JSON list of C-alpha atoms in Angstrom, two decimals:
[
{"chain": "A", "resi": 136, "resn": "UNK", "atom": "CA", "xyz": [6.74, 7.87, 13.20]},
{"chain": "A", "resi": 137, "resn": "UNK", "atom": "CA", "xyz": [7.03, 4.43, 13.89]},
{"chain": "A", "resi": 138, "resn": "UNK", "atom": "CA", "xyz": [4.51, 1.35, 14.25]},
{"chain": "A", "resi": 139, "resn": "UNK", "atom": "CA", "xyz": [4.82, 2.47, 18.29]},
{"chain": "A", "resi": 140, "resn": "UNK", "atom": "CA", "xyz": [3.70, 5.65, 17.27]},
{"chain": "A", "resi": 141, "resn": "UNK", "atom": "CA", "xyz": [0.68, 5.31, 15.23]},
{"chain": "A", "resi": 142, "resn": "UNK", "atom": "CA", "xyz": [-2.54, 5.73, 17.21]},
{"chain": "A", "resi": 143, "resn": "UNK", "atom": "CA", "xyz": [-4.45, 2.94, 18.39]},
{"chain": "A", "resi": 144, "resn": "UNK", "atom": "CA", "xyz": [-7.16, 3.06, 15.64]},
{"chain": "A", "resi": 145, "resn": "UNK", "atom": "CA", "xyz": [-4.52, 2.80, 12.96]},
{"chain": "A", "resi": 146, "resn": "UNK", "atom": "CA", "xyz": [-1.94, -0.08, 13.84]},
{"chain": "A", "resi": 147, "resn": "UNK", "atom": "CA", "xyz": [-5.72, -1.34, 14.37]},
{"chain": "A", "resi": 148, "resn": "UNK", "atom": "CA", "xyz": [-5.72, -1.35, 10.75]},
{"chain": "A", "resi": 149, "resn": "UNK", "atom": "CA", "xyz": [-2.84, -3.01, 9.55]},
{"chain": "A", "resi": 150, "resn": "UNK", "atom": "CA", "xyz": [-3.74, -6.12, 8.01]},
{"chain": "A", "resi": 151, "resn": "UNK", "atom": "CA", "xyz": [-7.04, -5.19, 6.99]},
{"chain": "A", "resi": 152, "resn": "UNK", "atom": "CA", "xyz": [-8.52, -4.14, 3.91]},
{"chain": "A", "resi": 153, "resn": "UNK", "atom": "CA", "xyz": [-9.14, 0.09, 3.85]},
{"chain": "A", "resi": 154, "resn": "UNK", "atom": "CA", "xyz": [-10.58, 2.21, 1.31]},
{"chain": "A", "resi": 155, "resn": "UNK", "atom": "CA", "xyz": [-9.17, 5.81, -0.17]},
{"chain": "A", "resi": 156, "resn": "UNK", "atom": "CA", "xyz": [-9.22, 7.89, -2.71]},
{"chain": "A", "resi": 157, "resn": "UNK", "atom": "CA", "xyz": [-5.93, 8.07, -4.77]},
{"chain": "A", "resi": 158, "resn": "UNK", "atom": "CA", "xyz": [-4.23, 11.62, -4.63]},
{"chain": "A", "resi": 159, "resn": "UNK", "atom": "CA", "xyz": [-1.58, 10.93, -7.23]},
{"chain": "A", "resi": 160, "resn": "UNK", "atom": "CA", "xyz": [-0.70, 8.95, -9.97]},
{"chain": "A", "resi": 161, "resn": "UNK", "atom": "CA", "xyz": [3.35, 8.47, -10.57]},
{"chain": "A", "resi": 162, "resn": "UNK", "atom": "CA", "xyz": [5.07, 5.79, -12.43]},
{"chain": "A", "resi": 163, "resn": "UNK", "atom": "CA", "xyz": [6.37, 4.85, -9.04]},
{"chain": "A", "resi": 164, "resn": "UNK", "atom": "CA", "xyz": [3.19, 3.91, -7.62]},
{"chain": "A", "resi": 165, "resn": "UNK", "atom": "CA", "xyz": [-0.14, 5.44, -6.68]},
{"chain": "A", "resi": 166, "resn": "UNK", "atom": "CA", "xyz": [-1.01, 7.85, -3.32]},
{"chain": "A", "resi": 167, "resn": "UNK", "atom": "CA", "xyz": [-3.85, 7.21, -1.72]},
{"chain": "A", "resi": 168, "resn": "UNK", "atom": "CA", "xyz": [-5.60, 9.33, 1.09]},
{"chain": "A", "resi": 169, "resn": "UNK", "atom": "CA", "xyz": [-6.79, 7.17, 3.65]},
{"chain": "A", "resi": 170, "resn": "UNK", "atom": "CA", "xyz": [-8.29, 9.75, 6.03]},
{"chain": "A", "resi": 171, "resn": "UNK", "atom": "CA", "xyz": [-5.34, 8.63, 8.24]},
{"chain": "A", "resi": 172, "resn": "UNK", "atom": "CA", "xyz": [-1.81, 10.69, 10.00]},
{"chain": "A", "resi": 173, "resn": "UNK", "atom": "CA", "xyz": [-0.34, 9.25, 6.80]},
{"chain": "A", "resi": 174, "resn": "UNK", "atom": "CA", "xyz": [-1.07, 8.23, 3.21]},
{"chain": "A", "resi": 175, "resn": "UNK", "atom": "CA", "xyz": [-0.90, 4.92, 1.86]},
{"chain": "A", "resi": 176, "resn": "UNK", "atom": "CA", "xyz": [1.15, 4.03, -1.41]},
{"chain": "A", "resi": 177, "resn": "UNK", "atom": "CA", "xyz": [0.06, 1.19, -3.82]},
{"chain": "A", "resi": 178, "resn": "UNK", "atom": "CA", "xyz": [4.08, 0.33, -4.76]},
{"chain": "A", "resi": 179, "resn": "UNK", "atom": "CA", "xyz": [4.42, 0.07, -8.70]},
{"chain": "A", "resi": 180, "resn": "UNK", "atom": "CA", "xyz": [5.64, -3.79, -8.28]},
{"chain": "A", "resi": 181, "resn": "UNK", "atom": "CA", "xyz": [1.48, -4.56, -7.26]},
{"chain": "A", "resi": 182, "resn": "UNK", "atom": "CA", "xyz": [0.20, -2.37, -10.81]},
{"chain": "A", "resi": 183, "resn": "UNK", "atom": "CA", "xyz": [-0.31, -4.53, -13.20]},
{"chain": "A", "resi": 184, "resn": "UNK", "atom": "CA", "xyz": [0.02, -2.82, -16.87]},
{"chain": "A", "resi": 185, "resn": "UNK", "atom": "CA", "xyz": [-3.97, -3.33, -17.44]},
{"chain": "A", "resi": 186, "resn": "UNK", "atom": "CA", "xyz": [-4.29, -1.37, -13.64]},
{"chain": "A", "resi": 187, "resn": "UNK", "atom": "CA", "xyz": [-5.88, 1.68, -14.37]},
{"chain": "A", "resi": 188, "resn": "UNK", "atom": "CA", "xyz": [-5.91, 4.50, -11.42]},
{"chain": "A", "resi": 189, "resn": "UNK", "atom": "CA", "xyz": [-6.83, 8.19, -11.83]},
{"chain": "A", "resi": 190, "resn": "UNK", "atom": "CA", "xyz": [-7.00, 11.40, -9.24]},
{"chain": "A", "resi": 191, "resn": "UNK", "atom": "CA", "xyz": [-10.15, 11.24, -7.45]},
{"chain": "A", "resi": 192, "resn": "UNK", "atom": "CA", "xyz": [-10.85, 7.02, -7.96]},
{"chain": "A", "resi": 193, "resn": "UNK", "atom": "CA", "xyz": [-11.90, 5.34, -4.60]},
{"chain": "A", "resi": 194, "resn": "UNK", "atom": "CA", "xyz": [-10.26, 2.32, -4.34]},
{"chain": "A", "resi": 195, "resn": "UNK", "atom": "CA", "xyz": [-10.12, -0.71, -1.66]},
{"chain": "A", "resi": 196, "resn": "UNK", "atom": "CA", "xyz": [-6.63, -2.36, -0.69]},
{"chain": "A", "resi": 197, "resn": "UNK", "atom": "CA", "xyz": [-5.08, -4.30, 1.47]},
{"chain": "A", "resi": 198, "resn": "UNK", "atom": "CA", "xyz": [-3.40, -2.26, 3.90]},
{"chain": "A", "resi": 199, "resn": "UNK", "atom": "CA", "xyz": [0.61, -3.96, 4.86]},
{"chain": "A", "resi": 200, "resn": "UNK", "atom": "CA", "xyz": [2.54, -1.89, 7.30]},
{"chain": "A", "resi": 201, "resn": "UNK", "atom": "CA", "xyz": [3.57, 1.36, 7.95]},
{"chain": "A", "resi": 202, "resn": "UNK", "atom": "CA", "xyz": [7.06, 1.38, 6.28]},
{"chain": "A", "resi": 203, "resn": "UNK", "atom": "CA", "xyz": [9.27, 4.68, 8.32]},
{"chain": "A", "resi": 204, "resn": "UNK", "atom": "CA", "xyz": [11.35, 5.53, 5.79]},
{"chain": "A", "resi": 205, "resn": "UNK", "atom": "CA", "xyz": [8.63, 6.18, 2.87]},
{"chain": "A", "resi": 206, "resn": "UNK", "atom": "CA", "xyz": [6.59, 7.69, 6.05]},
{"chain": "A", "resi": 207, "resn": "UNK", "atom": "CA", "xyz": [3.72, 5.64, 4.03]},
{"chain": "A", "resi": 208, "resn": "UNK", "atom": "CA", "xyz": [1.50, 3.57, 5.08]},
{"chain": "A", "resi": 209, "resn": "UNK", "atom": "CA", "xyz": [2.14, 0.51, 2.42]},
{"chain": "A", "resi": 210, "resn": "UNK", "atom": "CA", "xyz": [-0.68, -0.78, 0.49]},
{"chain": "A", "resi": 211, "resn": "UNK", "atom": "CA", "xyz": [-1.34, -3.33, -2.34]},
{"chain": "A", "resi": 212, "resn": "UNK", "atom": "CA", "xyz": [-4.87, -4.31, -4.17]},
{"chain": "A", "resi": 213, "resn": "UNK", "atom": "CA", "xyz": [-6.88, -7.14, -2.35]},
{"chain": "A", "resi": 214, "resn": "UNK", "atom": "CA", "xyz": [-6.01, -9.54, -5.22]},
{"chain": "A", "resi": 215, "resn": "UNK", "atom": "CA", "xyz": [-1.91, -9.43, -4.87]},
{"chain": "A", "resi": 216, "resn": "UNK", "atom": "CA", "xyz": [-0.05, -11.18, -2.69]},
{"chain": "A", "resi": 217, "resn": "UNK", "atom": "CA", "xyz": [3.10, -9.21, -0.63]},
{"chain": "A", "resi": 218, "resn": "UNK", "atom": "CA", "xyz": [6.34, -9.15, -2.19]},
{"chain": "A", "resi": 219, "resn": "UNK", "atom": "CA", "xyz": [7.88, -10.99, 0.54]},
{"chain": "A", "resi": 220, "resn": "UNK", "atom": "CA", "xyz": [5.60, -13.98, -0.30]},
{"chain": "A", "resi": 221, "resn": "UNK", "atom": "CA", "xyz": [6.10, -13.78, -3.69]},
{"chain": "A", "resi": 222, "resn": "UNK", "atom": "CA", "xyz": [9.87, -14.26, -2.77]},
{"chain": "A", "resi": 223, "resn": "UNK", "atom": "CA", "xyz": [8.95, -17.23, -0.19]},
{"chain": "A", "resi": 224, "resn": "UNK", "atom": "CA", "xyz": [7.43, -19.16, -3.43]},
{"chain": "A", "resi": 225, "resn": "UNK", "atom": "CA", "xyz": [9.76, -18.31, -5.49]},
{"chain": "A", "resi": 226, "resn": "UNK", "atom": "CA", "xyz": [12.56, -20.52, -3.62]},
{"chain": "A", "resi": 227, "resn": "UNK", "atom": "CA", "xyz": [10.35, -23.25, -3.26]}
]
């Protein structure tokens, strides 16, 4: 599935903050249902150790892209910023 082929009502979405329920809890990261084609994943590089998510939490996050490879829609919590911004400041 690509960006192309999410429906209207989701690439709607991208960029905005969304709320789910996380599914699963791996050291990798955190799935979250989103009621969407797709579930989101909170990567492990945006938990920070005192981050505490369980099976059945509703949480609210920034919603970043649909990334085609994971098949995931790519999340991080409202307070992070994205990786690739971290990067940017870090070469400043």
């Amino acid at each position: 599935m690509t960006d192309e082929q999410l429906s209207a009502g989701e690439s709607s979405l991208i960029g905005k903050i969304v709320d789910g329920e996380v599914e699963a809890v791996f050291r990798w990261g955190v799935i979250v249902d989103l009621g969407l084609s797709r579930v989101g994943l909170i990567d492990v590089l945006y938990i920070d150790d005192e981050d505490v998510y369980r099976v059945g939490d509703r949480v609210s996050c920034f919603l970043d892209c649909f990334d085609e490879r994971k098949d995931k829609f790519i999340l991080r919590p409202p307070n992070q910023i994205s990786l690739e911004e971290r990067l940017r400041r870090s070469r400043e």
